[in-house]
Short mmCIF file of C-alpha atoms and ligand atoms in Angstrom, two decimals:
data_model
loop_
_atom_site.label_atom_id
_atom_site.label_comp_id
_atom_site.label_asym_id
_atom_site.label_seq_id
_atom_site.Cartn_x
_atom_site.Cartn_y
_atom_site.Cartn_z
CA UNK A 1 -39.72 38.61 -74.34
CA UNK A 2 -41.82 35.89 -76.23
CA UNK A 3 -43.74 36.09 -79.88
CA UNK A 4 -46.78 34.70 -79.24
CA UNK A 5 -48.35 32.72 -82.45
CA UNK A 6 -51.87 33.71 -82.68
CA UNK A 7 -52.56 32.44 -86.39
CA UNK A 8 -51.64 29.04 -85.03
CA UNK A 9 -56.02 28.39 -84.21
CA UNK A 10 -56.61 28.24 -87.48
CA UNK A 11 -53.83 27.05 -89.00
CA UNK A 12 -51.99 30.02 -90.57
CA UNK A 13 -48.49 31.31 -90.16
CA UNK A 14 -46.81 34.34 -88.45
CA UNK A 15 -45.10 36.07 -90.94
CA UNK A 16 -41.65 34.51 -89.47
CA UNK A 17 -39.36 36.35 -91.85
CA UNK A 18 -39.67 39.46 -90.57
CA UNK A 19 -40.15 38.22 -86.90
CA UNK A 20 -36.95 36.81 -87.65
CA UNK A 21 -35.23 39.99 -88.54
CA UNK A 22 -36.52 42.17 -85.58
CA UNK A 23 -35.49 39.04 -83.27
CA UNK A 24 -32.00 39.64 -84.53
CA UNK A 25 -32.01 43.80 -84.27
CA UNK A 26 -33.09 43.31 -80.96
CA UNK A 27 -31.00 40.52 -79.75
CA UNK A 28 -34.28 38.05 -78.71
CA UNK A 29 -34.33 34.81 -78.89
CA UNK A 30 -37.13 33.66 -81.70
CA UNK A 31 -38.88 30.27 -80.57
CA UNK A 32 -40.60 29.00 -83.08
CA UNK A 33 -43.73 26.27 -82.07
CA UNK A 34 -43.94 24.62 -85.36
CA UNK A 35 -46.02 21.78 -83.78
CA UNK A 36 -48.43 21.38 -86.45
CA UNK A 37 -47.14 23.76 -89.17
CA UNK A 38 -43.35 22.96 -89.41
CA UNK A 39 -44.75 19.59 -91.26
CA UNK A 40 -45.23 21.27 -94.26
CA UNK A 41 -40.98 21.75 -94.43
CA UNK A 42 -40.97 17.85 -96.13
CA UNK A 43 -42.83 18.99 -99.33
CA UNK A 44 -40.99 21.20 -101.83
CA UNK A 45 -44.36 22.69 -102.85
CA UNK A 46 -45.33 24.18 -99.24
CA UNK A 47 -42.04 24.95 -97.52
CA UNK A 48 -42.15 28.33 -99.05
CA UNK A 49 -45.09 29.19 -96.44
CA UNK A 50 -42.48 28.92 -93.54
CA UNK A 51 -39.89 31.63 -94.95
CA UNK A 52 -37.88 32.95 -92.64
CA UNK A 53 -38.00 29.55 -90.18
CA UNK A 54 -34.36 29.11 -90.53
CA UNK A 55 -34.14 32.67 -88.69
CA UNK A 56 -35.43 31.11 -85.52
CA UNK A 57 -32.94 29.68 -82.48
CA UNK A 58 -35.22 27.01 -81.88
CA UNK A 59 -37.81 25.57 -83.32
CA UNK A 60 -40.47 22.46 -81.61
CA UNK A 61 -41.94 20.05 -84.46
CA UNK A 62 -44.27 17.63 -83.52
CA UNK A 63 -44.70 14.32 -85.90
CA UNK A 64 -47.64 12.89 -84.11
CA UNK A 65 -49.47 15.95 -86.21
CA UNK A 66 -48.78 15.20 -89.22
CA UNK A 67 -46.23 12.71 -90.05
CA UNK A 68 -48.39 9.45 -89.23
CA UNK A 69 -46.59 8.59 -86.35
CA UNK A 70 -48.13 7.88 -82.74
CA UNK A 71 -47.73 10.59 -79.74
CA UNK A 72 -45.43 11.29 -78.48
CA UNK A 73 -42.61 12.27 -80.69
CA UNK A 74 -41.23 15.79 -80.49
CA UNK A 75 -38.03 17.41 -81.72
CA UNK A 76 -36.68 20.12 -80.75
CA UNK A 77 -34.09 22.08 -82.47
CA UNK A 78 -31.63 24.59 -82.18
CA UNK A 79 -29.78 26.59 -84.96
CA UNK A 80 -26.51 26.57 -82.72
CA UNK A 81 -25.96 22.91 -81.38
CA UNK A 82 -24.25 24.23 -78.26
CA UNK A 83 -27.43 25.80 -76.95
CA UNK A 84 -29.22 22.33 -76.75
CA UNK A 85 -26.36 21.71 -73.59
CA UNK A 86 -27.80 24.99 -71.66
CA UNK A 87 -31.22 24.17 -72.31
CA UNK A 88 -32.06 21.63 -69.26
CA UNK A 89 -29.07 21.75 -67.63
CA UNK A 90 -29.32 20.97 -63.92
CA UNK A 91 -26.77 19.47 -60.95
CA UNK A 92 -27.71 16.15 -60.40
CA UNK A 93 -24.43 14.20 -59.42
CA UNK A 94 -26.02 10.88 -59.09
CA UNK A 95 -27.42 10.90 -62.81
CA UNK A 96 -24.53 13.45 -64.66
CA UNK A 97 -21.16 12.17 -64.29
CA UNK A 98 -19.20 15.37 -62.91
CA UNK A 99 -15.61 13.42 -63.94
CA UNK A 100 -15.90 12.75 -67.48
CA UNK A 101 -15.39 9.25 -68.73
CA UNK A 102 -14.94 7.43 -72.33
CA UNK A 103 -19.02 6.98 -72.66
CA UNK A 104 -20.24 10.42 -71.06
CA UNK A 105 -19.98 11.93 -74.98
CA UNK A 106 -22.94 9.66 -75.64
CA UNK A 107 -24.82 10.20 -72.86
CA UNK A 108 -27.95 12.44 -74.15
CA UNK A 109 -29.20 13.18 -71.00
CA UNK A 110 -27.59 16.81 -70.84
CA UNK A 111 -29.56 17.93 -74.09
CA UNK A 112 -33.60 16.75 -73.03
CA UNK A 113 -35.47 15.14 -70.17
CA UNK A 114 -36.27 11.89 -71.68
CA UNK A 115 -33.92 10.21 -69.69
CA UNK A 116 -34.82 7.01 -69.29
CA UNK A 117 -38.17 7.39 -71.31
CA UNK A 118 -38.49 5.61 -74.66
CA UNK A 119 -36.55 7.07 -77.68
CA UNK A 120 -39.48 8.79 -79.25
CA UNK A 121 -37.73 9.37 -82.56
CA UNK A 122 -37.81 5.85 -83.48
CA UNK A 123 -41.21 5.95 -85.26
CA UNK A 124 -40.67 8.54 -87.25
CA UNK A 125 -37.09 7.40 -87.91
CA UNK A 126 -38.37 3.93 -88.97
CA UNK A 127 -40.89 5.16 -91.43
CA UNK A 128 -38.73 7.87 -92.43
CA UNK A 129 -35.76 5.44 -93.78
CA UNK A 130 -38.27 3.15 -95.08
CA UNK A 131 -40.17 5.57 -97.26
CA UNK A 132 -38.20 8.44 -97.64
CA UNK A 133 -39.44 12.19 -97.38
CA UNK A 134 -41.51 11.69 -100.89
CA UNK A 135 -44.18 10.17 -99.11
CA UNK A 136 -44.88 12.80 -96.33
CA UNK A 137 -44.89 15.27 -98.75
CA UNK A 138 -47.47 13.47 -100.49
CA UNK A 139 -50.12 13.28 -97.30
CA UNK A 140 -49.12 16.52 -96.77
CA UNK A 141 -49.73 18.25 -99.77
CA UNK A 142 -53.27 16.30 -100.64
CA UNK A 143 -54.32 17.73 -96.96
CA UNK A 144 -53.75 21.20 -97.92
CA UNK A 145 -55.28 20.74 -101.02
CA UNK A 146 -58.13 18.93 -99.86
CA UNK A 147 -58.82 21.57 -97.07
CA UNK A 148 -58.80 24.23 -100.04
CA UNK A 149 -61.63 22.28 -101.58
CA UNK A 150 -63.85 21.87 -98.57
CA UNK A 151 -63.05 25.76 -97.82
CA UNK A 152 -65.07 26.61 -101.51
CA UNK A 153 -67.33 23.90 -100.52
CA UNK A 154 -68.52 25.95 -97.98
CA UNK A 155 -68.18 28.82 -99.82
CA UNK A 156 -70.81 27.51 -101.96
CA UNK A 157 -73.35 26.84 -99.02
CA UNK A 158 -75.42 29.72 -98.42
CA UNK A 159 -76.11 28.65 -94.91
CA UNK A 160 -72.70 28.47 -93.97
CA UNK A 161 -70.36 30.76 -93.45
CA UNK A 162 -65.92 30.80 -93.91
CA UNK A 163 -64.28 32.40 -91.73
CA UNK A 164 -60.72 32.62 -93.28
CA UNK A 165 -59.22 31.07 -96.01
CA UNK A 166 -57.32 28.49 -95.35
CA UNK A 167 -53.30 28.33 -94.99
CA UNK A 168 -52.72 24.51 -94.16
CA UNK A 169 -55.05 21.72 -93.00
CA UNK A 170 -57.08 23.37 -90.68
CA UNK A 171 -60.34 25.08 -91.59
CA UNK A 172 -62.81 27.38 -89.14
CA UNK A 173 -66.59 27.32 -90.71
CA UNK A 174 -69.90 28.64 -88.46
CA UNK A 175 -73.37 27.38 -89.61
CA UNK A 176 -75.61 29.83 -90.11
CA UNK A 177 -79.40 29.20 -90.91
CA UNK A 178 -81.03 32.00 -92.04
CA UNK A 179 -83.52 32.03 -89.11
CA UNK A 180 -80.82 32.15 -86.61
CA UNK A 181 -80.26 34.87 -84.70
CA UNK A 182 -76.85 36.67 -84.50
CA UNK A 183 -76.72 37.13 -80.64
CA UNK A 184 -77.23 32.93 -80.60
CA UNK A 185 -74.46 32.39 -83.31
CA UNK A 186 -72.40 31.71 -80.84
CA UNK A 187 -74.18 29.48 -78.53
CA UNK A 188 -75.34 27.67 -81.82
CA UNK A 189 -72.05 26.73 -82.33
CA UNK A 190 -70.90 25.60 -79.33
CA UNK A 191 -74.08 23.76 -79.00
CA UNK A 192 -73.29 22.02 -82.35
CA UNK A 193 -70.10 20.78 -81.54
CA UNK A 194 -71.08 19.01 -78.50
CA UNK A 195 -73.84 17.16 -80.26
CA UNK A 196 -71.71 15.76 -82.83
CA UNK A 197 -69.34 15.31 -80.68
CA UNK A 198 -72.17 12.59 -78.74
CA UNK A 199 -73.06 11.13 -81.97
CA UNK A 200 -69.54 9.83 -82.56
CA UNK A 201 -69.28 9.94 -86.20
CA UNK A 202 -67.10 13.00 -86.32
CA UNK A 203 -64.53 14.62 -84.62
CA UNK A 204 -64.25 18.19 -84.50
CA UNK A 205 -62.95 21.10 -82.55
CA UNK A 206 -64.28 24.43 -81.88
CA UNK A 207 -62.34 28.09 -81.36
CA UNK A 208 -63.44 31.45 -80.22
CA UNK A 209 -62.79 34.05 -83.09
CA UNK A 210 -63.25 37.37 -82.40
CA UNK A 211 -65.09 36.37 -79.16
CA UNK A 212 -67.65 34.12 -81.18
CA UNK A 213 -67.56 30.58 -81.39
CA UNK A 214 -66.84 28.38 -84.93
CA UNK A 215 -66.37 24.77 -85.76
CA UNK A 216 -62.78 23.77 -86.67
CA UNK A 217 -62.08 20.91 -88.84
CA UNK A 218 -58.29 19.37 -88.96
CA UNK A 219 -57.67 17.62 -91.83
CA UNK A 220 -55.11 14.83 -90.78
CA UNK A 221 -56.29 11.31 -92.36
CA UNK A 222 -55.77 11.26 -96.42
CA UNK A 223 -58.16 8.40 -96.48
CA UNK A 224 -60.63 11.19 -95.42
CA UNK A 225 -62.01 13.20 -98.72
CA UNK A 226 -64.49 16.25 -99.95
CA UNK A 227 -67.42 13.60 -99.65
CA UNK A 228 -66.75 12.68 -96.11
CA UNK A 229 -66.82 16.38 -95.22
CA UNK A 230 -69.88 17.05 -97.43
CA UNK A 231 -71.39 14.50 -94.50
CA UNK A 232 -70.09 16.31 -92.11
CA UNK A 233 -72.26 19.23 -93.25
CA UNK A 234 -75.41 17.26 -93.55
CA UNK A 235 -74.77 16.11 -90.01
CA UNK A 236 -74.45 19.66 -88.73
CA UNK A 237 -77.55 21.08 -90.78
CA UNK A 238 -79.34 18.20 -89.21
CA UNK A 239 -78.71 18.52 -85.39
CA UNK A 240 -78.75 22.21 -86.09
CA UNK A 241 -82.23 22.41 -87.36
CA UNK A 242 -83.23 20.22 -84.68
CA UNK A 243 -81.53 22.49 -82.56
CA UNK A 244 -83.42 25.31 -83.35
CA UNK A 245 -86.96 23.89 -83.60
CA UNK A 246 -87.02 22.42 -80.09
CA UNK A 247 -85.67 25.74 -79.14
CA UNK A 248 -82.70 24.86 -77.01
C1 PLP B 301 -50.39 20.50 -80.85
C2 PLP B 301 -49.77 21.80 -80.59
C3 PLP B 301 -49.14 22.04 -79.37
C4 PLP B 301 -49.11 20.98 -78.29
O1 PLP B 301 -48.10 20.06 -78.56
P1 PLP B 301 -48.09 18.54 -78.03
O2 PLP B 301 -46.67 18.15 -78.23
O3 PLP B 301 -49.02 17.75 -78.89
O4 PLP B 301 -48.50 18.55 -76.60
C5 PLP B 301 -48.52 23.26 -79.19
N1 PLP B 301 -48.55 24.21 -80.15
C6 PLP B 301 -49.18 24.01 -81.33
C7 PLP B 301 -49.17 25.11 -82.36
C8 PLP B 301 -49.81 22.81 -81.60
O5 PLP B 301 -50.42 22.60 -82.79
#
């Protein structure tokens, strides 16, 4: 049996605490896919919204989210380190030594499927021991605070519309112009997205919420700020209106 994540769209997290406690009444094993979200575990301030983490038997972090460093570079642990040896196991004789010699307890291969594929850690390992954890925490924390503000920015914007508050760096907005009509919201939307997605300026995604189509920003660059996303808004009230008066 799997948990699936469903908060993960919009950034928010599963309440993992007490996943975590009916994974171990009923004996399941609790994956957690903290590709995005297990970032915020660098800064003191944010860990608290991933209680209960350190119930799961694994857990997949990606750093190419968050942590500055170029895809790919995954980890993936495990809360007992002899599980990592059962994970990929296969029978391979010409690539697993079967007789044990004086370098097989270094050879990784048993515990991923890198192989022969580039360490990926290195990046993150590099900046990590250069900088320290201070300065993840940093980014991180000014991109959840920084979402917060462009969540009461729209807030403020009678013509748009939130759609949840924010829990991390990713925000879901819908423009809605008071001569638009609900059964087009959705089409509106989706329409949106792929015009500014032509102009080239932005980048944003889009995700179905309760069936209907919003606009999802990711906040991942801290040289991005409130001002840049206040653009962002002009740009969308302008191909939106233009939208809607040449009736497509
Ligand atoms: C990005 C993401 C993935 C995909 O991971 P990649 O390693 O980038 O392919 C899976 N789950 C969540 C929640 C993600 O944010």
């Amino acid at each position: 049996m799997r948990f699936r994540a469903n908060g993960s769209f919009d950034g928010a997290f599963d309440p993992l605490d007490e996943l975590g406690d009916l994974a171990r009444e009923k004996d399941i094993w609790l994956h957690v896919d903290g590709a995005h979200g297990a970032s915020l575990l660098v800064s003191d301030q944010l860990r608290g919204r991933l209680k209960g983490i350190e119930k799961a038997d694994s857990l997949a972090w990606d750093a190419h989210k968050m942590m500055f460093v170029p895809a790919p570079c995954t980890l993936l642990f495990y809360r007992n380190r002899q599980d990592s040896l059962g994970a990929f196991q296969q029978r391979a004789s010409y690539v697993f030594d079967e007789e044990p010699d004086r370098y097989t307890e270094l050879d990784s291969g048993g515990v991923n499927f890198e192989c022969t594929k580039r360490p990926m850690i290195m990046p993150l390992w590099t900046l990590w021991s250069v900088y320290g954890r201070a300065l993840f925490a940093e980014k991180i924390e000014y991109l959840c605070e920084l979402t917060e503000e462009i969540h009461r920015i729209v807030l403020d914007e009678p013509d748009f519309e939130a759609v949840h508050r924010p829990e991390a760096n990713i925000m879901c907005f819908r423009y809605r112009p008071a001569d638009l009509r609900d059964e087009d919201v959705h089409r509106f939307q989706v329409a949106i997205r792929n015009r500014i997605k032509i102009q080239g300026n932005f980048f944003i995604s889009k995700v179905n919420i309760d069936g209907v189509a919003a606009l999802r920003v990711v906040m991942m660059n801290h040289q991005i700020n409130a001002e840049h996303f206040r653009m962002l808004l002009g740009e969308i009230r302008r191909l939106g209106r233009d939208l809607l008066d040449s009736g497509k």
